[in-house]
Coordinates of C-alpha atoms and ligand atoms in Angstrom, one line a residue:
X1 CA 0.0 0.0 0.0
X2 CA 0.6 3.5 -0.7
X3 CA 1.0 5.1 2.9
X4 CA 1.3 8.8 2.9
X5 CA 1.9 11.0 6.2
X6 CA -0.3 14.4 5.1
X7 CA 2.3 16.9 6.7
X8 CA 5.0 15.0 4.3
X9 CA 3.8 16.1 1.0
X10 CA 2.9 19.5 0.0
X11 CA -1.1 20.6 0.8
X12 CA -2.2 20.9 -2.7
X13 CA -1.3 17.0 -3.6
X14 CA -2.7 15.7 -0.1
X15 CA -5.8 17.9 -1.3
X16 CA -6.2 15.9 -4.4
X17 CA -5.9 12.2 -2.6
X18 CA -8.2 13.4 0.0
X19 CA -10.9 14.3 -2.8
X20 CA -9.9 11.6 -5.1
X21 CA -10.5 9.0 -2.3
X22 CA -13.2 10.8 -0.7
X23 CA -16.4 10.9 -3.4
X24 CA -18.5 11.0 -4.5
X25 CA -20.0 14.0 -2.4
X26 CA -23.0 16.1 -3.2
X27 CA -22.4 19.5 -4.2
X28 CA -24.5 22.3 -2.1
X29 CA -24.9 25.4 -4.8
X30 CA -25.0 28.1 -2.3
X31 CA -26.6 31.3 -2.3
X32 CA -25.4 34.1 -0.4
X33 CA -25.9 37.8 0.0
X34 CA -23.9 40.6 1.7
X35 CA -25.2 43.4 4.3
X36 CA -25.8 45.5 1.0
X37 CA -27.9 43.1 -0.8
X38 CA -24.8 42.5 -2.9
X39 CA -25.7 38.2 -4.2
X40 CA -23.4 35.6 -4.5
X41 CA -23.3 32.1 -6.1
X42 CA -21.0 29.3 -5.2
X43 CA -21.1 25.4 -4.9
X44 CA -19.2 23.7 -2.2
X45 CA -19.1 19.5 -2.4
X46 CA -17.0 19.5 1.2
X47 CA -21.0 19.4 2.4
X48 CA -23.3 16.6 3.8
X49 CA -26.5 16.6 5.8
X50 CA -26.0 15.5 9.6
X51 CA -29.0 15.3 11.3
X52 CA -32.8 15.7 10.4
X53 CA -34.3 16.8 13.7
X54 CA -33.1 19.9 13.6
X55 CA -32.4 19.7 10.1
X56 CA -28.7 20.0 10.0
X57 CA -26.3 20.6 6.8
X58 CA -22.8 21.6 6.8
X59 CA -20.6 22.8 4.0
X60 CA -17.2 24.0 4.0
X61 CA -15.3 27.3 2.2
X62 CA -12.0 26.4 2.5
X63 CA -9.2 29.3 3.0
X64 CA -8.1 29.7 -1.1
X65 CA -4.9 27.7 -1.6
X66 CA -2.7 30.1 -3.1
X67 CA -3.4 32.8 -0.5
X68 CA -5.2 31.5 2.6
X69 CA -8.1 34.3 1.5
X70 CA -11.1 33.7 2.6
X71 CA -14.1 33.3 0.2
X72 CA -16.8 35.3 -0.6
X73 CA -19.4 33.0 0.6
X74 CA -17.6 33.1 4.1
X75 CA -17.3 36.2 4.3
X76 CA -21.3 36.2 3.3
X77 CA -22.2 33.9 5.8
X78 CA -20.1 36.0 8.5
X79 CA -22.1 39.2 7.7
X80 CA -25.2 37.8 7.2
X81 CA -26.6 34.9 8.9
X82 CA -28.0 33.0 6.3
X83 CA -27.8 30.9 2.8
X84 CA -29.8 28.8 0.1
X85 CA -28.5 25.5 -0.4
X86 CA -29.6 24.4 -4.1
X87 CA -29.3 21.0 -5.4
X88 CA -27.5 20.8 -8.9
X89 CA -28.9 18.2 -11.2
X90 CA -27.2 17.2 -14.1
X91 CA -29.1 19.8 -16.6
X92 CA -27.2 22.4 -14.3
X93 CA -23.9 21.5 -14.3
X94 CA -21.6 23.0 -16.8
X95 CA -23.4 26.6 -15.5
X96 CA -22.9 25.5 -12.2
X97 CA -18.8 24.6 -12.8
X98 CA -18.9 28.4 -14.5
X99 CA -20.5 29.6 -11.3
X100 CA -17.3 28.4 -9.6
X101 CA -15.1 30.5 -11.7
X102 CA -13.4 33.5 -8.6
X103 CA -14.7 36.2 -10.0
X104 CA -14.3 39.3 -7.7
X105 CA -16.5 39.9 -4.5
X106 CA -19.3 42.1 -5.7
X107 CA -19.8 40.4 -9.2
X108 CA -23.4 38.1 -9.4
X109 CA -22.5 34.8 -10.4
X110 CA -26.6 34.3 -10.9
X111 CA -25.5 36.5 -14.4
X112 CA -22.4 35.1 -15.1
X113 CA -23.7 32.2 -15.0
X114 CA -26.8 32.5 -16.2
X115 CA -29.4 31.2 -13.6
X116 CA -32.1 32.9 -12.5
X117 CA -32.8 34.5 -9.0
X118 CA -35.7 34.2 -7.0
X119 CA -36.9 35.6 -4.2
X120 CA -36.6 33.2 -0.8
X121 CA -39.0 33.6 2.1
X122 CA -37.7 33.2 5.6
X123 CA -34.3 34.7 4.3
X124 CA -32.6 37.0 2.4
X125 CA -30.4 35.6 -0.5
X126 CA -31.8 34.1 -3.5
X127 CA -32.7 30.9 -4.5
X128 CA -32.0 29.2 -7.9
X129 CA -35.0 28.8 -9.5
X130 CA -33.5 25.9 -12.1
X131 CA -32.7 23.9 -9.2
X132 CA -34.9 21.4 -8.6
X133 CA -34.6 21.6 -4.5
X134 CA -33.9 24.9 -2.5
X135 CA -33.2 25.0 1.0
X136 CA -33.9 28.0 3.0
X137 CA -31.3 28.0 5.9
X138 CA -30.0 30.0 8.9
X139 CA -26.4 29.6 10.0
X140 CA -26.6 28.8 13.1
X141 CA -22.4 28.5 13.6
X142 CA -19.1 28.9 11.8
X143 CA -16.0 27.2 13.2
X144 CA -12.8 27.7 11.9
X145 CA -10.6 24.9 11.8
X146 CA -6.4 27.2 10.7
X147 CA -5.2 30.0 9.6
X148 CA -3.7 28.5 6.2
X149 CA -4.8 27.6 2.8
X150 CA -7.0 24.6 2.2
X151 CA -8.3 25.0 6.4
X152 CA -11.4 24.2 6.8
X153 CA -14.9 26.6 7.8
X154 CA -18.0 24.6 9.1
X155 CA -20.6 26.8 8.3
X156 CA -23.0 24.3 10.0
X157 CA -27.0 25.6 9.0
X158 CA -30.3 24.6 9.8
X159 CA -33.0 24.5 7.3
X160 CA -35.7 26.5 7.8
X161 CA -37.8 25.7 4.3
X162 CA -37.3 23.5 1.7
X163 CA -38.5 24.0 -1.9
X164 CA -39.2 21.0 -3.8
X165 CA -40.2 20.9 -7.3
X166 CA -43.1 18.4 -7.5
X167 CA -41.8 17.2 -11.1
X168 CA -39.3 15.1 -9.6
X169 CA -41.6 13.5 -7.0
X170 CA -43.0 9.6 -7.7
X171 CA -46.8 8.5 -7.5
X172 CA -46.3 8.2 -4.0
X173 CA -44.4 11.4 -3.1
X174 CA -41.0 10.6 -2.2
X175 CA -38.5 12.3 -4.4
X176 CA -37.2 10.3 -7.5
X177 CA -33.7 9.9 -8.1
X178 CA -33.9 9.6 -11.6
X179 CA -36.5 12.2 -11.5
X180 CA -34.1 14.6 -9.6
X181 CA -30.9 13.7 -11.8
X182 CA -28.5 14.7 -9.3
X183 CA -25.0 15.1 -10.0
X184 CA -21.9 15.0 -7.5
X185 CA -18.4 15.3 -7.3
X186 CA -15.0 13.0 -7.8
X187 CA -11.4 13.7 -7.8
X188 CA -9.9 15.8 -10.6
X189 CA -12.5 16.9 -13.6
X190 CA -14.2 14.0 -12.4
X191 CA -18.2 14.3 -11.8
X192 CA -20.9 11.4 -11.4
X193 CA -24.3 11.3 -12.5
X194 CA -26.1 9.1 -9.8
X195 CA -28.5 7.6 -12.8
X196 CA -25.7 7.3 -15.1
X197 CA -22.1 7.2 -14.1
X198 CA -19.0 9.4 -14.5
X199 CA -18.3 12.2 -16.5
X200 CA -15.8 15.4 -17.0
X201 CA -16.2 18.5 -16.6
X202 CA -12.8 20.7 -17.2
X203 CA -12.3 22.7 -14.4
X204 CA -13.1 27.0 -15.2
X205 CA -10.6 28.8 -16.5
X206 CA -8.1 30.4 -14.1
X207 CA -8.8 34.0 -15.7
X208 CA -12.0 34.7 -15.8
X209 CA -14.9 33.3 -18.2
X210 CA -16.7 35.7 -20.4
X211 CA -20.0 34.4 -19.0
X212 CA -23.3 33.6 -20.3
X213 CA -24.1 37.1 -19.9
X214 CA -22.2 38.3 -22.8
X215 CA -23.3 35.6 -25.1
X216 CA -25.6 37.3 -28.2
X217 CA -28.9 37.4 -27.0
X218 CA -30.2 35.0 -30.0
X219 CA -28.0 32.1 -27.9
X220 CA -28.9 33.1 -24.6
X221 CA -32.5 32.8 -25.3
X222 CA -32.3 29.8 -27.8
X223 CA -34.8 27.0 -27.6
X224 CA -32.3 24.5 -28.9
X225 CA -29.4 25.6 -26.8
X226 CA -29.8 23.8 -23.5
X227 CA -28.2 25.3 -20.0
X228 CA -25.3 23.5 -20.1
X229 CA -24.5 24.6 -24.1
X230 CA -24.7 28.1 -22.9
X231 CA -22.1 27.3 -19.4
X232 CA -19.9 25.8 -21.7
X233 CA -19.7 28.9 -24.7
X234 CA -19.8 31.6 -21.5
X235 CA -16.6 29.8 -20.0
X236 CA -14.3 30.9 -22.8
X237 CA -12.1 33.6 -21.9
X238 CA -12.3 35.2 -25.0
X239 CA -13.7 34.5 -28.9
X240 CA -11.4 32.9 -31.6
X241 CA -9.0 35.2 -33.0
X242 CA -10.1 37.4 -36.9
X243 CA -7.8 35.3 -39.1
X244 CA -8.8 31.7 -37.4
X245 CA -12.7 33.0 -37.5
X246 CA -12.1 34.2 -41.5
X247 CA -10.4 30.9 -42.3
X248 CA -13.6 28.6 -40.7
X249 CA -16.0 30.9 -42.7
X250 CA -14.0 30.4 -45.9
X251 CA -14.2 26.4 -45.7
X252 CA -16.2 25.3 -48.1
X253 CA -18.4 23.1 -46.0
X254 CA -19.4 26.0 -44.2
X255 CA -19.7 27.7 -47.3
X256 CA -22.8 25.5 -48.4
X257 CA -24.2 25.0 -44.9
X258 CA -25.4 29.2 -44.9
X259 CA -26.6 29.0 -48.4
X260 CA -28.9 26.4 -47.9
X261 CA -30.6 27.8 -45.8
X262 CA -30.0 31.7 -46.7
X263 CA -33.4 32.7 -47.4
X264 CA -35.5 31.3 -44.6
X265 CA -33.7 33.0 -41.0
X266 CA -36.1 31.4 -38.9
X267 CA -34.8 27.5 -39.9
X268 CA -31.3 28.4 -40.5
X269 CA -31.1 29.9 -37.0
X270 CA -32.6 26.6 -35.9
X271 CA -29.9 24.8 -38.1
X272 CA -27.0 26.4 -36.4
X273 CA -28.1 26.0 -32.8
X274 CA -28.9 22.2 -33.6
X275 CA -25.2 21.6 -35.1
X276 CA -23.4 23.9 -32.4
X277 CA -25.3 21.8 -30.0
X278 CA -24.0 19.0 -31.6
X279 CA -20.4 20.4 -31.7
X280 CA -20.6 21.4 -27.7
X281 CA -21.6 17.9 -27.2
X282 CA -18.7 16.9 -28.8
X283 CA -16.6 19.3 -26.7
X284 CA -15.8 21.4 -29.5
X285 CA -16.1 24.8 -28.4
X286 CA -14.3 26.6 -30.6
X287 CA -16.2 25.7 -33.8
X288 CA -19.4 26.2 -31.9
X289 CA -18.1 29.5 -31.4
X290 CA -16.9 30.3 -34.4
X291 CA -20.2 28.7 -36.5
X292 CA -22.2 31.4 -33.9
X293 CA -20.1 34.0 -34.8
X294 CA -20.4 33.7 -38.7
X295 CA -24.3 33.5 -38.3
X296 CA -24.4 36.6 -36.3
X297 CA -22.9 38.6 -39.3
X298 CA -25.6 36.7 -41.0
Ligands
FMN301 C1 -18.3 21.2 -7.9 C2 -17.4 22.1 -7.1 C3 -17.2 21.9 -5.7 C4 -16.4 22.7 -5.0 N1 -16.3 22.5 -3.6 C5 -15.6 23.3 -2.9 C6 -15.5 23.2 -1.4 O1 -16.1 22.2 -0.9 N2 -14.8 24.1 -0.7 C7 -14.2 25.1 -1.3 O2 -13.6 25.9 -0.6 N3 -14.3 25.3 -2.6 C8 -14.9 24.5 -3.4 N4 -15.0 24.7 -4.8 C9 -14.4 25.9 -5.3 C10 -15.3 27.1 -5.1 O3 -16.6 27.0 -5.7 C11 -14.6 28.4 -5.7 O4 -13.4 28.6 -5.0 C12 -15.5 29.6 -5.8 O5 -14.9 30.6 -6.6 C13 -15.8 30.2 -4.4 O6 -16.5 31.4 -4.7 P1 -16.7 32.6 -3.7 O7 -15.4 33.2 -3.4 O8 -17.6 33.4 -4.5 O9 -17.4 32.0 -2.4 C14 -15.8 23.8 -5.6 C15 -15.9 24.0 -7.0 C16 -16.7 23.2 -7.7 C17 -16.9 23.4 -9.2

């Protein structure tokens, strides 16, 4: 056997044991807000339920690695005393990944990564409204486990309401787990889907994603395009270079696939989504991109 002694190997390798051997775990999307009202949008997968009577969850913002700084959900929970723990089903999850991205306090990752916001009732931050169950909470503690990156904060919470989407209930009212579709998290780009199995998601991009707030609107509001199309286009950093975007448009492939369709917008916008669709499923982002791009100048 492999024996390892954690203080014998630096933090950032014992990290990736720890979450490679220690998984799946659910991921808690949470919610937070600041004394100003300013909203934030995070998931956490150091989380677990640990008691039902009170309801009892606990999930944990670590101290960033490369600083010890402390996160903005922290720093949330600190100022104000409560969060919305959403579940993230598998429709949610590339928006979800994009939601992780670090982008600076006082930016809504609800925009950036285009969920929507809705109002809770017993607290004050948000809820996701794609999520298929919301829990209202009050922190009722925070305990602070070091001073360095990677410590540990037990932001321990007790629910106060739970919202459940009755579409992923069964005839007899218990929630359905493939109703639900929840996803959770492995070592690495690993992710599971409970119904289905493992998957990968690559992790955001250091600098900062684009966001599926700065996708044309025709994208963003797309009936073809599904959530996690538009988590993976907004987590580009930026669009393909001119000369790479001139060279696509020139291929003759391309070429025939607009003039098919040239006089009849409504199907060849249909077209386009359906084959960038296919191309994001594919992982191919960049021609996604760039087939978006030429239609625009459509
Ligand atoms: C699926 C997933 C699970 C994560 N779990 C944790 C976690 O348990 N603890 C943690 O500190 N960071 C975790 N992260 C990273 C945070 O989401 C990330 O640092 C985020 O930017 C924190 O945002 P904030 O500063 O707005 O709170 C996770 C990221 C992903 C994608």
């Amino acid at each position: 056997m492999l024996q390892i002694i954690p203080s014998n190997i630096k933090p950032s390798d014992f990290h990736s044991y720890m979450v490679g051997a220690i998984a799946p775990r659910p991921i808690a999307f949470v919610s937070s807000s600041d004394q100003m009202g300013g909203i934030n949008l995070s998931p956490f997968s150091f989380y677990n339920a640990f008691g039902s009577n009170p309801p009892l969850i606990i999930f944990s913002p670590a101290l960033r690695g490369k600083d010890g700084g402390v996160k903005n959900t922290l720093e949330n929970a600190r100022e104000v005393d409560e969060v919305v723990i959403n579940v993230v089903n598998y429709a949610m999850v590339q928006q979800m990944s994009l939601a992780s991205t670090e982008y600076p306090k006082g930016v809504d990752e609800f925009v950036k990564s285009g969920f929507t916001a809705i109002p809770s009732e017993l607290v004050k931050p948000p809820r996701v409204k794609e999520s298929p169950v919301q829990m209202e909470c009050k922190v009722k503690q925070i305990i602070q486990t070091g001073v360095k990156g990677g410590a540990a904060n037990l932001v321990i919470c007790e629910i106060v309401l739970m919202h459940i989407n009755e579409d992923i209930l069964n005839d007899k009212g218990i929630i359905d787990p493939y109703k639900i579709d929840q996803v959770a998290r492995l070592g690495g780009n690993w992710y599971t889907r409970a119904s289905k199995g493992l998957f990968e998601v690559p992790k955001p991009l250091k600098t900062l994603g684009i966001g599926v707030d700065a996708l044309p609107e025709s994208v963003r509001t797309s009936k073809i395009l599904t959530g996690n199309d538009l988590g993976m286009l907004g987590n580009i950093e930026k669009l393909p270079e001119e000369e790479q975007q001139l060279l696509y448009e020139n291929r003759t492939d391309v070429k025939i696939f607009f003039s098919v369709l040239a006089g009849d917008p409504e199907n060849l916008t249909n077209e386009v989504h359906l084959e960038a669709h296919k191309l994001l499923s594919d992982n191919n982002i960049t021609e996604a991109w760039m087939l978006l791009i030429a239609h625009q100048k459509k």
